[in-house]
């Protein structure tokens, strides 16, 4: 007897269609059936980690619902491959090359913020010809995958990059102000101009953060100073 015939026979024996159907065809659990709101204790733990790491190392709370929090990403082979271009964008303009992604968090905004911790190193040939002392370093980069204005636009924006352990970050007001200005930019020249303004705001002293990274000029969102 096939399933349809079995269902029909069970209904004839008594019981509503839904009652019988749930027995013959067991209901699959809904994707969010086991989700719950984050407890106060869990939120306090999250806030403590957020304060200590600026969002780069917060714990995950499986099945918890909380709007606007940063959550860890599972570093699958696909995720690592996906995050690599964002890491490379963050470190470009220096002699460092991304070696491996250590961990990553994401945050839903107008787009997605990626909090990426990765190792980068200076190639052996470059290190041998320079005064490089520490050829491998761990960096933390906050990169926005924004929403393109039109097809073909690159909406990736490096909010800041720093060596791990460097806790200085830009003020929220500075980020909001510069993001609004960036939205008004329509061409590459305007974007370059806004990048310079971003650097001044993040430095907090009215001067752009510019430095030399093993002989390569760096003009990057580095709130705590140039990468060395």
PDB file of C-alpha atoms in Angstrom:
ATOM      1  CA  UNK A   1       0.000   0.000   0.000  1.00  0.00           C
ATOM      2  CA  UNK A   2       1.416   3.357  -0.980  1.00  0.00           C
ATOM      3  CA  UNK A   3       1.545   6.369   1.347  1.00  0.00           C
ATOM      4  CA  UNK A   4      -1.524   8.065  -0.111  1.00  0.00           C
ATOM      5  CA  UNK A   5      -3.607   4.910   0.239  1.00  0.00           C
ATOM      6  CA  UNK A   6      -2.331   4.411   3.786  1.00  0.00           C
ATOM      7  CA  UNK A   7      -3.311   7.953   4.705  1.00  0.00           C
ATOM      8  CA  UNK A   8      -6.790   7.465   3.249  1.00  0.00           C
ATOM      9  CA  UNK A   9      -7.325   4.226   5.160  1.00  0.00           C
ATOM     10  CA  UNK A  10      -6.272   5.824   8.444  1.00  0.00           C
ATOM     11  CA  UNK A  11      -8.722   8.689   7.949  1.00  0.00           C
ATOM     12  CA  UNK A  12     -11.492   6.179   7.326  1.00  0.00           C
ATOM     13  CA  UNK A  13     -10.638   4.565  10.673  1.00  0.00           C
ATOM     14  CA  UNK A  14     -11.132   7.875  12.460  1.00  0.00           C
ATOM     15  CA  UNK A  15      -9.124  10.998  13.192  1.00  0.00           C
ATOM     16  CA  UNK A  16      -8.742  14.289  11.401  1.00  0.00           C
ATOM     17  CA  UNK A  17      -6.640  14.654   8.298  1.00  0.00           C
ATOM     18  CA  UNK A  18      -3.949  16.626  10.172  1.00  0.00           C
ATOM     19  CA  UNK A  19      -3.734  14.122  13.025  1.00  0.00           C
ATOM     20  CA  UNK A  20      -3.366  11.197  10.687  1.00  0.00           C
ATOM     21  CA  UNK A  21      -1.051  13.049   8.327  1.00  0.00           C
ATOM     22  CA  UNK A  22       1.344  13.865  11.161  1.00  0.00           C
ATOM     23  CA  UNK A  23       1.575  10.173  12.020  1.00  0.00           C
ATOM     24  CA  UNK A  24       1.992   8.916   8.470  1.00  0.00           C
ATOM     25  CA  UNK A  25       4.254  11.766   7.393  1.00  0.00           C
ATOM     26  CA  UNK A  26       6.127  12.860  10.542  1.00  0.00           C
ATOM     27  CA  UNK A  27       6.436  16.622  10.566  1.00  0.00           C
ATOM     28  CA  UNK A  28       9.923  17.915   9.935  1.00  0.00           C
ATOM     29  CA  UNK A  29      11.105  20.342  12.638  1.00  0.00           C
ATOM     30  CA  UNK A  30      10.929  23.962  11.630  1.00  0.00           C
ATOM     31  CA  UNK A  31      14.347  25.620  11.147  1.00  0.00           C
ATOM     32  CA  UNK A  32      13.788  27.946  14.105  1.00  0.00           C
ATOM     33  CA  UNK A  33      11.839  25.659  16.424  1.00  0.00           C
ATOM     34  CA  UNK A  34      14.723  25.373  18.890  1.00  0.00           C
ATOM     35  CA  UNK A  35      15.719  29.054  18.963  1.00  0.00           C
ATOM     36  CA  UNK A  36      15.352  31.126  22.099  1.00  0.00           C
ATOM     37  CA  UNK A  37      16.106  34.608  23.322  1.00  0.00           C
ATOM     38  CA  UNK A  38      19.548  35.287  24.753  1.00  0.00           C
ATOM     39  CA  UNK A  39      19.564  35.342  28.539  1.00  0.00           C
ATOM     40  CA  UNK A  40      20.802  38.332  30.532  1.00  0.00           C
ATOM     41  CA  UNK A  41      23.823  36.336  31.685  1.00  0.00           C
ATOM     42  CA  UNK A  42      24.704  35.396  28.102  1.00  0.00           C
ATOM     43  CA  UNK A  43      24.344  38.995  26.994  1.00  0.00           C
ATOM     44  CA  UNK A  44      26.643  40.149  29.796  1.00  0.00           C
ATOM     45  CA  UNK A  45      29.205  37.558  28.681  1.00  0.00           C
ATOM     46  CA  UNK A  46      28.874  38.778  25.105  1.00  0.00           C
ATOM     47  CA  UNK A  47      29.276  42.437  26.115  1.00  0.00           C
ATOM     48  CA  UNK A  48      32.383  41.634  28.168  1.00  0.00           C
ATOM     49  CA  UNK A  49      33.980  39.884  25.182  1.00  0.00           C
ATOM     50  CA  UNK A  50      32.948  42.731  22.888  1.00  0.00           C
ATOM     51  CA  UNK A  51      34.560  45.251  25.207  1.00  0.00           C
ATOM     52  CA  UNK A  52      37.738  43.194  25.555  1.00  0.00           C
ATOM     53  CA  UNK A  53      38.256  42.422  21.861  1.00  0.00           C
ATOM     54  CA  UNK A  54      36.317  45.106  19.948  1.00  0.00           C
ATOM     55  CA  UNK A  55      34.247  42.354  18.369  1.00  0.00           C
ATOM     56  CA  UNK A  56      37.105  40.245  17.005  1.00  0.00           C
ATOM     57  CA  UNK A  57      36.658  37.380  19.473  1.00  0.00           C
ATOM     58  CA  UNK A  58      33.138  37.046  20.840  1.00  0.00           C
ATOM     59  CA  UNK A  59      31.592  33.738  21.920  1.00  0.00           C
ATOM     60  CA  UNK A  60      28.872  32.023  19.970  1.00  0.00           C
ATOM     61  CA  UNK A  61      25.514  31.265  21.567  1.00  0.00           C
ATOM     62  CA  UNK A  62      23.857  28.533  19.482  1.00  0.00           C
ATOM     63  CA  UNK A  63      20.126  28.896  18.895  1.00  0.00           C
ATOM     64  CA  UNK A  64      20.011  32.299  20.624  1.00  0.00           C
ATOM     65  CA  UNK A  65      18.105  35.208  19.131  1.00  0.00           C
ATOM     66  CA  UNK A  66      19.435  38.718  19.675  1.00  0.00           C
ATOM     67  CA  UNK A  67      19.217  41.557  17.187  1.00  0.00           C
ATOM     68  CA  UNK A  68      22.394  43.363  16.181  1.00  0.00           C
ATOM     69  CA  UNK A  69      25.034  41.143  17.756  1.00  0.00           C
ATOM     70  CA  UNK A  70      28.318  39.982  16.241  1.00  0.00           C
ATOM     71  CA  UNK A  71      28.469  36.229  15.698  1.00  0.00           C
ATOM     72  CA  UNK A  72      31.379  33.868  14.955  1.00  0.00           C
ATOM     73  CA  UNK A  73      31.685  32.285  11.529  1.00  0.00           C
ATOM     74  CA  UNK A  74      32.423  28.593  11.101  1.00  0.00           C
ATOM     75  CA  UNK A  75      35.716  28.396   9.247  1.00  0.00           C
ATOM     76  CA  UNK A  76      34.850  25.810   6.651  1.00  0.00           C
ATOM     77  CA  UNK A  77      36.872  25.417   3.482  1.00  0.00           C
ATOM     78  CA  UNK A  78      34.301  27.573   1.682  1.00  0.00           C
ATOM     79  CA  UNK A  79      34.333  30.278   4.374  1.00  0.00           C
ATOM     80  CA  UNK A  80      38.127  30.503   4.339  1.00  0.00           C
ATOM     81  CA  UNK A  81      38.130  30.875   0.569  1.00  0.00           C
ATOM     82  CA  UNK A  82      35.360  33.470   0.751  1.00  0.00           C
ATOM     83  CA  UNK A  83      37.134  35.610   3.376  1.00  0.00           C
ATOM     84  CA  UNK A  84      40.523  35.570   1.662  1.00  0.00           C
ATOM     85  CA  UNK A  85      39.806  38.457  -0.778  1.00  0.00           C
ATOM     86  CA  UNK A  86      38.590  40.658   2.090  1.00  0.00           C
ATOM     87  CA  UNK A  87      41.764  39.941   4.041  1.00  0.00           C
ATOM     88  CA  UNK A  88      43.892  40.732   0.992  1.00  0.00           C
ATOM     89  CA  UNK A  89      42.027  43.994   0.439  1.00  0.00           C
ATOM     90  CA  UNK A  90      42.677  45.007   4.045  1.00  0.00           C
ATOM     91  CA  UNK A  91      46.446  44.428   3.812  1.00  0.00           C
ATOM     92  CA  UNK A  92      47.011  45.693   0.274  1.00  0.00           C
ATOM     93  CA  UNK A  93      49.504  48.516  -0.140  1.00  0.00           C
ATOM     94  CA  UNK A  94      51.995  46.816   2.165  1.00  0.00           C
ATOM     95  CA  UNK A  95      54.676  44.190   1.706  1.00  0.00           C
ATOM     96  CA  UNK A  96      52.649  41.722   3.749  1.00  0.00           C
ATOM     97  CA  UNK A  97      50.776  38.849   2.145  1.00  0.00           C
ATOM     98  CA  UNK A  98      47.922  36.971   3.788  1.00  0.00           C
ATOM     99  CA  UNK A  99      49.098  33.616   5.076  1.00  0.00           C
ATOM    100  CA  UNK A 100      45.995  32.231   6.770  1.00  0.00           C
ATOM    101  CA  UNK A 101      42.704  33.346   8.324  1.00  0.00           C
ATOM    102  CA  UNK A 102      42.581  32.453  12.017  1.00  0.00           C
ATOM    103  CA  UNK A 103      39.040  33.440  12.905  1.00  0.00           C
ATOM    104  CA  UNK A 104      36.213  35.641  11.711  1.00  0.00           C
ATOM    105  CA  UNK A 105      33.008  37.185  13.015  1.00  0.00           C
ATOM    106  CA  UNK A 106      30.205  38.861  11.121  1.00  0.00           C
ATOM    107  CA  UNK A 107      27.645  41.506  11.919  1.00  0.00           C
ATOM    108  CA  UNK A 108      24.536  42.423   9.948  1.00  0.00           C
ATOM    109  CA  UNK A 109      24.522  46.135   9.126  1.00  0.00           C
ATOM    110  CA  UNK A 110      23.676  47.828   5.824  1.00  0.00           C
ATOM    111  CA  UNK A 111      25.525  44.925   4.289  1.00  0.00           C
ATOM    112  CA  UNK A 112      27.835  42.782   6.424  1.00  0.00           C
ATOM    113  CA  UNK A 113      30.758  43.694   8.649  1.00  0.00           C
ATOM    114  CA  UNK A 114      33.501  41.082   8.761  1.00  0.00           C
ATOM    115  CA  UNK A 115      35.818  41.054  11.785  1.00  0.00           C
ATOM    116  CA  UNK A 116      38.741  39.046  10.416  1.00  0.00           C
ATOM    117  CA  UNK A 117      41.830  37.892  12.306  1.00  0.00           C
ATOM    118  CA  UNK A 118      44.537  36.662   9.972  1.00  0.00           C
ATOM    119  CA  UNK A 119      48.253  36.009   9.761  1.00  0.00           C
ATOM    120  CA  UNK A 120      50.299  37.792   7.124  1.00  0.00           C
ATOM    121  CA  UNK A 121      53.957  37.572   6.292  1.00  0.00           C
ATOM    122  CA  UNK A 122      56.571  39.366   4.254  1.00  0.00           C
ATOM    123  CA  UNK A 123      57.821  37.156   1.395  1.00  0.00           C
ATOM    124  CA  UNK A 124      61.287  35.736   2.034  1.00  0.00           C
ATOM    125  CA  UNK A 125      62.844  37.584  -0.895  1.00  0.00           C
ATOM    126  CA  UNK A 126      61.490  40.933   0.317  1.00  0.00           C
ATOM    127  CA  UNK A 127      62.415  40.250   3.939  1.00  0.00           C
ATOM    128  CA  UNK A 128      65.986  39.414   2.951  1.00  0.00           C
ATOM    129  CA  UNK A 129      66.393  42.728   1.129  1.00  0.00           C
ATOM    130  CA  UNK A 130      64.869  44.884   3.869  1.00  0.00           C
ATOM    131  CA  UNK A 131      65.276  45.702   7.516  1.00  0.00           C
ATOM    132  CA  UNK A 132      62.287  43.520   8.372  1.00  0.00           C
ATOM    133  CA  UNK A 133      62.591  42.183  11.914  1.00  0.00           C
ATOM    134  CA  UNK A 134      59.277  40.366  12.288  1.00  0.00           C
ATOM    135  CA  UNK A 135      58.298  38.882   8.934  1.00  0.00           C
ATOM    136  CA  UNK A 136      55.063  37.314  10.232  1.00  0.00           C
ATOM    137  CA  UNK A 137      52.394  39.196  12.151  1.00  0.00           C
ATOM    138  CA  UNK A 138      48.771  38.740  13.148  1.00  0.00           C
ATOM    139  CA  UNK A 139      46.352  41.435  12.043  1.00  0.00           C
ATOM    140  CA  UNK A 140      42.748  42.304  12.777  1.00  0.00           C
ATOM    141  CA  UNK A 141      40.704  43.941  10.040  1.00  0.00           C
ATOM    142  CA  UNK A 142      37.157  45.239  10.025  1.00  0.00           C
ATOM    143  CA  UNK A 143      35.878  45.093   6.456  1.00  0.00           C
ATOM    144  CA  UNK A 144      32.427  46.111   5.266  1.00  0.00           C
ATOM    145  CA  UNK A 145      30.769  44.227   2.449  1.00  0.00           C
ATOM    146  CA  UNK A 146      28.382  47.001   1.551  1.00  0.00           C
ATOM    147  CA  UNK A 147      25.465  47.213  -0.844  1.00  0.00           C
ATOM    148  CA  UNK A 148      26.471  48.432  -4.337  1.00  0.00           C
ATOM    149  CA  UNK A 149      24.706  51.507  -5.681  1.00  0.00           C
ATOM    150  CA  UNK A 150      24.659  50.052  -9.154  1.00  0.00           C
ATOM    151  CA  UNK A 151      25.697  46.895 -10.937  1.00  0.00           C
ATOM    152  CA  UNK A 152      29.445  46.478 -11.109  1.00  0.00           C
ATOM    153  CA  UNK A 153      30.226  48.701  -8.109  1.00  0.00           C
ATOM    154  CA  UNK A 154      32.727  47.427  -5.554  1.00  0.00           C
ATOM    155  CA  UNK A 155      31.070  48.082  -2.211  1.00  0.00           C
ATOM    156  CA  UNK A 156      33.929  46.661  -0.136  1.00  0.00           C
ATOM    157  CA  UNK A 157      35.261  49.145   2.416  1.00  0.00           C
ATOM    158  CA  UNK A 158      38.131  48.643   4.853  1.00  0.00           C
ATOM    159  CA  UNK A 159      36.996  50.314   8.067  1.00  0.00           C
ATOM    160  CA  UNK A 160      40.344  49.742   9.768  1.00  0.00           C
ATOM    161  CA  UNK A 161      43.219  47.301  10.109  1.00  0.00           C
ATOM    162  CA  UNK A 162      45.598  46.919  13.030  1.00  0.00           C
ATOM    163  CA  UNK A 163      48.042  44.495  14.551  1.00  0.00           C
ATOM    164  CA  UNK A 164      46.355  42.133  16.976  1.00  0.00           C
ATOM    165  CA  UNK A 165      46.518  43.465  20.493  1.00  0.00           C
ATOM    166  CA  UNK A 166      46.308  47.101  19.419  1.00  0.00           C
ATOM    167  CA  UNK A 167      43.057  48.243  21.029  1.00  0.00           C
ATOM    168  CA  UNK A 168      42.559  51.740  19.582  1.00  0.00           C
ATOM    169  CA  UNK A 169      39.525  51.942  17.296  1.00  0.00           C
ATOM    170  CA  UNK A 170      37.732  54.883  15.649  1.00  0.00           C
ATOM    171  CA  UNK A 171      34.831  56.512  17.418  1.00  0.00           C
ATOM    172  CA  UNK A 172      31.353  55.533  16.199  1.00  0.00           C
ATOM    173  CA  UNK A 173      30.573  59.149  15.306  1.00  0.00           C
ATOM    174  CA  UNK A 174      33.600  59.274  13.020  1.00  0.00           C
ATOM    175  CA  UNK A 175      32.585  56.061  11.268  1.00  0.00           C
ATOM    176  CA  UNK A 176      28.985  57.197  10.799  1.00  0.00           C
ATOM    177  CA  UNK A 177      30.066  60.588   9.482  1.00  0.00           C
ATOM    178  CA  UNK A 178      32.528  59.190   6.995  1.00  0.00           C
ATOM    179  CA  UNK A 179      30.135  56.474   5.837  1.00  0.00           C
ATOM    180  CA  UNK A 180      27.563  59.173   5.042  1.00  0.00           C
ATOM    181  CA  UNK A 181      30.151  61.093   3.049  1.00  0.00           C
ATOM    182  CA  UNK A 182      31.164  57.957   1.166  1.00  0.00           C
ATOM    183  CA  UNK A 183      27.572  57.393   0.083  1.00  0.00           C
ATOM    184  CA  UNK A 184      27.683  60.751  -1.703  1.00  0.00           C
ATOM    185  CA  UNK A 185      30.795  59.797  -3.682  1.00  0.00           C
ATOM    186  CA  UNK A 186      30.174  58.953  -7.311  1.00  0.00           C
ATOM    187  CA  UNK A 187      33.612  58.296  -8.785  1.00  0.00           C
ATOM    188  CA  UNK A 188      37.042  57.004  -7.855  1.00  0.00           C
ATOM    189  CA  UNK A 189      38.486  60.473  -7.246  1.00  0.00           C
ATOM    190  CA  UNK A 190      35.776  61.207  -4.728  1.00  0.00           C
ATOM    191  CA  UNK A 191      36.372  57.859  -3.041  1.00  0.00           C
ATOM    192  CA  UNK A 192      40.108  58.558  -2.789  1.00  0.00           C
ATOM    193  CA  UNK A 193      39.344  61.940  -1.273  1.00  0.00           C
ATOM    194  CA  UNK A 194      37.044  60.364   1.290  1.00  0.00           C
ATOM    195  CA  UNK A 195      39.695  57.821   2.197  1.00  0.00           C
ATOM    196  CA  UNK A 196      42.018  60.694   3.106  1.00  0.00           C
ATOM    197  CA  UNK A 197      39.292  62.280   5.206  1.00  0.00           C
ATOM    198  CA  UNK A 198      38.684  58.934   6.902  1.00  0.00           C
ATOM    199  CA  UNK A 199      42.338  58.713   7.844  1.00  0.00           C
ATOM    200  CA  UNK A 200      42.250  62.168   9.397  1.00  0.00           C
ATOM    201  CA  UNK A 201      39.138  61.355  11.405  1.00  0.00           C
ATOM    202  CA  UNK A 202      40.516  58.039  12.631  1.00  0.00           C
ATOM    203  CA  UNK A 203      43.843  59.566  13.648  1.00  0.00           C
ATOM    204  CA  UNK A 204      41.946  61.980  15.821  1.00  0.00           C
ATOM    205  CA  UNK A 205      44.544  64.732  15.457  1.00  0.00           C
ATOM    206  CA  UNK A 206      43.642  66.146  12.054  1.00  0.00           C
ATOM    207  CA  UNK A 207      46.591  64.463  10.360  1.00  0.00           C
ATOM    208  CA  UNK A 208      46.477  61.508   8.009  1.00  0.00           C
ATOM    209  CA  UNK A 209      47.982  58.265   9.204  1.00  0.00           C
ATOM    210  CA  UNK A 210      50.657  57.568   6.637  1.00  0.00           C
ATOM    211  CA  UNK A 211      53.710  55.447   7.098  1.00  0.00           C
ATOM    212  CA  UNK A 212      56.208  53.152   5.525  1.00  0.00           C
ATOM    213  CA  UNK A 213      55.657  49.413   5.681  1.00  0.00           C
ATOM    214  CA  UNK A 214      58.965  47.880   4.730  1.00  0.00           C
ATOM    215  CA  UNK A 215      59.513  50.566   2.129  1.00  0.00           C
ATOM    216  CA  UNK A 216      55.940  50.668   0.787  1.00  0.00           C
ATOM    217  CA  UNK A 217      53.885  53.780   1.438  1.00  0.00           C
ATOM    218  CA  UNK A 218      50.811  52.986   3.505  1.00  0.00           C
ATOM    219  CA  UNK A 219      47.684  55.102   3.481  1.00  0.00           C
ATOM    220  CA  UNK A 220      45.167  52.912   5.209  1.00  0.00           C
ATOM    221  CA  UNK A 221      42.520  53.065   7.933  1.00  0.00           C
ATOM    222  CA  UNK A 222      44.864  52.379  10.834  1.00  0.00           C
ATOM    223  CA  UNK A 223      43.424  54.136  13.887  1.00  0.00           C
ATOM    224  CA  UNK A 224      46.342  53.205  16.104  1.00  0.00           C
ATOM    225  CA  UNK A 225      49.040  54.275  13.671  1.00  0.00           C
ATOM    226  CA  UNK A 226      50.834  52.842  10.677  1.00  0.00           C
ATOM    227  CA  UNK A 227      51.559  49.152  10.413  1.00  0.00           C
ATOM    228  CA  UNK A 228      55.253  48.518  10.800  1.00  0.00           C
TER     229      UNK A 228
END
